[in-house]
Amino acid sequence: MRELMVKLSINDRPMEVPEGTTVLEAARKVGVHIPTLCYYEAIKPYGGCRLCLVEVNAGNRTALTASCTYPVAEGIAVQTDTEEVLEGRRLVIDLLLSRCPDVPALQEIAAQLGVMGPSFVKGEGDCILCGQCVRMCHEVQHVGAIGLVGRGAKRQVTTPYGNFSDVCRTCGACQFVCPTGHFQDLARISGKTPKPKLNEFNVGLNTRGNIYRLYPQAVPNAPVIDETNCIKLQTGDCGICTQFCASGAIDYDQTPKEVTLEVGAAVLAPGYQPFDPSGLKFYGYGRYPNVYTSLEFERILSPGGPYHGHVQRRSDGREPKKIAWIHCVGSRDMHEGSKPYCSNFCCMAALKQAVIAREHIGEDLDMALFYMDLRTPRKDFEKYMVRIKDQGARLIRSRVHSVKPVNRDGDLEIRYVTEAGEVQGEVFDAVVLSVGMVIPKETRDLAINLDVPLGPNDFMDATCFDPVASFRDGIYACGAFTGPKDIPQSVMEGSAAAAAATRLLAAARGTLLKEKEYPPEKDVAAEEPRVGVFVCNCGLNIGGIVDVPALVEYAQGIPNVEYAQANLFTCSQDAQKQMAEMIQERGLNRVVVAACSPSTHQPIFQDMLRTSGLNKYLFEMANIRNQCTWVHQNEPEAAAEKCRDLINMAVAKARLLQPLEYITVGVNNKALVIGGGVTGMTSALALADQGYQVSLVERKDKLGGNALKLHTTWRGGLVKPRVDELKAKVLSHPNITIYYNAVVTGAQGSVGNFQTTLSTGQVIDHGTVTIAIGGEPYRPEGLYLYKEHPNVLLSLDLDEDIAAGSDRLKNAQAAAFIQCVGSRIPERPYCNKVCCAHSVESAIKLKVMNPDMAVYVLYRDMRTYGERENLYQKAREMGVIFIRYVISEPPVVAKGEEGRLKITVKDHVLQRPVTFSVDLLTLATGIIPHHNAPLAEIYKIPLNAEGFFTEAHAKIRPVDSSTDGIFLAGLCHYPKPLQESVAEALACASRANTILSRDYLELESTISRPIDENCDGCAFCIDTCPFKAITLIEYMKDGSVKKTVEINEVQCKGCGSCMATCPKQGIYVAGFTPEQLGAQVEAALGLI
């Protein structure tokens, strides 16, 4: 049944609203502000505060009345800001201010009305007797725990007879609606103190409501109701949230559902939970407020955290000037409840937090990090550690004994033992515990239910050659579930697991795919611009700061704007449908959305345009959330002005938008893999098993690479049988073509269509490239008698001796290892990630061969990360002696008697030099790149300072190069163990599959376009282009040679560097022409 509508005017503006609407509600619909302190949408209007006075003219009668209780009537004329109305409001606020002079809400309204202070004697109250709390308790909660009693000056809100109410639920609804803050202490009503609901995302550092979002990037990013505390779900009362939800999304009858899915493969990525240090009493966590876990401190540092990025202490809100980080809390620890393994990411996380804390607090922040071994083995992490050390961070090698308070201010003393055995203490403002990771019970239960075996530390059992495969066919895993790891490796393993799953499902690829169809696009190029503007409330993100209806009214007055409307969430399906209807109904040919970030939401709206029959590039977005209401939330008037400017600028550009031609490029569904080691073979096989033709290029005459020199993995598995098995599969695979004794000498093309030339003369056409050319061991010429003494070996040489059971080993009475030879020095400032575990593994093998052999490991930091820590523990238990040295005092090796070697090193415990003789010395040298530079030049891939290939993004694109369609795996990217190289190989196959599985790629049309008549071929733009997408060409024009530039549409990303560089306006980015940008500037300046 259609609701009856009533016509009226407010401030001489005609409008139409449903019958039964109050004047206050009608005013709000058109953005007219009327002050009120007693109105709440979910409660029946009461007219208690009288601040909402308006002047109503109904026929021959004009009167001042409370707008919250006055229903609209046909033909009435309402004025909200006449002098009589304002004077009446001044009188009301004067009286209220006299009763409650210190209430901020009253002071704000008084200031708006020009009332500087009360005219009468000041009272001391904070209740204006608006009655909202009483009505909320009676009408909505149906409890009636409080009421208004007394008359005149003695009237007050209280419980029956002033006693504690036995019906009060302490729900806080009265406190929530109170406009003056009268109900500060709910315990005075019920005698019970409400327990705050802690914000789980901020690790309990602040509170949340019963309706909340799990975290800002949740998928789906919808609010949830805490059913354990919801009055409606617990008692059947309340339910007012349904009245506020304009989209009708709240359903109290929802229940958990069990869903059965039929799938061909499953990937397990259940993650981990941080270690709870409350059981380690000596750290004081949970007892002393200024002791934090690393996750808590991470949230404190976050702009979206409990203190909005301001670093402050839990105890007193004071900014700390001296912070300590204690490493390995719950990791590398044999205490009951702790874990024996290294959690891998904690050292680097602590260093990062120290850097960010210094940025927030200032350069005078005193940073101290207490650690046993500083483990920064990933790419460029060592440089990061050196940088923070240079910035003044104190890295203190120690074992922490206890953390105790020293005063009532909350300061804390750390007692610790140095390497020399000295007990020292130091006082700090705050202490951060770098806690490790543990696998929660829920994950263990999941593994049991799926019959997936777990190892002794509850991580999934996997082999180095199948790092993401469980021992149950069709079930794969990635991330922390397969072992402790950081974000880059977890993201990489996610792609690797996807490759393993899609390999299994290759025969079914595309069978469930449905291609979306779009209607023919209207030709609007010759039409006058008819712009539609859609302004989003984004819940309270925008609508809670600025007056969205007023922005809509403003937009309607901009030239060429045919239609404007507000939406609660413009990105919702309902809003999208309504926008599409308006495009058709109003004949809109340009669309502007004023909402959030185009980087996240522009594709949604562009797709809506296509479904509406418009070219998707006839769209412009004004980011009034990120750029305005978020950053100016405390300045609503200034935010509103900026919103208007942004909308005007967007419309100014939209007027000049033209349809752009969609660009597609066909895909060559063949792959090229460069490098025939284990990494290259694994990637090639993963692609070939999915049906793609693969060209595998190997510079030598056989496959296997560096793995041919390895005998066992760190887990003890044999390498040779697995390499032989892998080679056999590659050699027999019908989809793999191998090119031996070949190197790449040239390449052209771009993603989807490369053409590579080999030294053997073959030219290969392919759609993607995977580079897995490995690395080589550093040869320490001139160091530690290498090549001067026959018993000075490299790690791989010792492996050969161990495998062969050589006489040299059988006769040896003592052996030593020197770590970091040629690594972690200025010339090669990186850790090689494999050396420590390799040496410890070899030391164990020596002790197994001869338990009486004295084995020494000379190290700087023992980096047996993850579960490799078990090797370190085992070696120590077997009697291997570990001696730490510092880079400024390296070991000295000299020739001894009877062919032995004499080693002198300063012992880190005794703090004096010690000398001992050994029969065998193994140098743990690092890995250096080889043959990277030529490929970097050919494929336009940057190298880092040490010559390794650089990935596009360390965390979210760890195996992608900066050149689309080219991927990186193994040692050529950075030194890493075999297990990680294999995972990277699978990840590269997965990333390549996202391209090879398509028949064509749709490119962005907002790319550079030369203007031939303006371009004089100066070539300034060529060197400026970061994507190497511009080529200088010559052609004949009017009988003479004309120089200009040509754009590679696939490589161009539309960054605009060329446009900014060109002195002749000879090139522009489509969709960002000088005219369009100029119009935006003029709009910003108020010229249009």
mmCIF file of C-alpha atoms in Angstrom, residues 342 371-377 818-820 831 833-840 857-866 868-873 882-885:
data_model
loop_
_atom_site.group_PDB
_atom_site.id
_atom_site.type_symbol
_atom_site.label_atom_id
_atom_site.label_comp_id
_atom_site.label_asym_id
_atom_site.label_seq_id
_atom_site.Cartn_x
_atom_site.Cartn_y
_atom_site.Cartn_z
ATOM 1 C CA CYS A 342 62.618 -19.974 16.778
ATOM 2 C CA TYR A 371 68.529 -10.565 22.422
ATOM 3 C CA MET A 372 70.427 -13.862 22.306
ATOM 4 C CA ASP A 373 71.050 -14.054 18.553
ATOM 5 C CA LEU A 374 69.861 -11.376 16.172
ATOM 6 C CA ARG A 375 68.262 -13.201 13.288
ATOM 7 C CA THR A 376 67.767 -11.101 10.149
ATOM 8 C CA PRO A 377 68.353 -13.641 7.375
ATOM 9 C CA ILE A 818 83.879 -20.413 10.751
ATOM 10 C CA GLN A 819 80.585 -18.758 9.890
ATOM 11 C CA CYS A 820 79.863 -15.609 7.848
ATOM 12 C CA CYS A 831 73.029 -13.004 5.536
ATOM 13 C CA LYS A 833 70.209 -17.846 5.360
ATOM 14 C CA VAL A 834 71.578 -21.359 4.735
ATOM 15 C CA CYS A 835 75.054 -21.362 6.309
ATOM 16 C CA CYS A 836 74.287 -21.697 10.028
ATOM 17 C CA ALA A 837 71.916 -24.631 9.665
ATOM 18 C CA HIS A 838 74.240 -26.278 7.142
ATOM 19 C CA SER A 839 77.245 -26.024 9.463
ATOM 20 C CA VAL A 840 75.308 -27.255 12.500
ATOM 21 C CA VAL A 857 81.553 -23.575 15.536
ATOM 22 C CA LEU A 858 82.769 -19.966 15.437
ATOM 23 C CA TYR A 859 79.823 -17.716 14.717
ATOM 24 C CA ARG A 860 78.584 -14.142 14.896
ATOM 25 C CA ASP A 861 74.876 -14.909 15.356
ATOM 26 C CA MET A 862 73.582 -18.466 15.268
ATOM 27 C CA ARG A 863 70.744 -18.177 12.749
ATOM 28 C CA THR A 864 69.088 -21.569 12.944
ATOM 29 C CA TYR A 865 65.669 -20.017 12.465
ATOM 30 C CA GLY A 866 62.333 -21.811 12.627
ATOM 31 C CA ARG A 868 66.145 -25.531 12.515
ATOM 32 C CA GLU A 869 66.638 -24.480 16.128
ATOM 33 C CA ASN A 870 66.224 -28.170 16.941
ATOM 34 C CA LEU A 871 69.513 -28.822 15.141
ATOM 35 C CA TYR A 872 71.241 -26.195 17.275
ATOM 36 C CA GLN A 873 69.888 -27.729 20.464
ATOM 37 C CA PHE A 882 79.934 -22.733 19.975
ATOM 38 C CA ILE A 883 82.161 -19.658 20.274
ATOM 39 C CA ARG A 884 80.921 -16.263 19.215
ATOM 40 C CA TYR A 885 83.227 -13.722 17.586
#
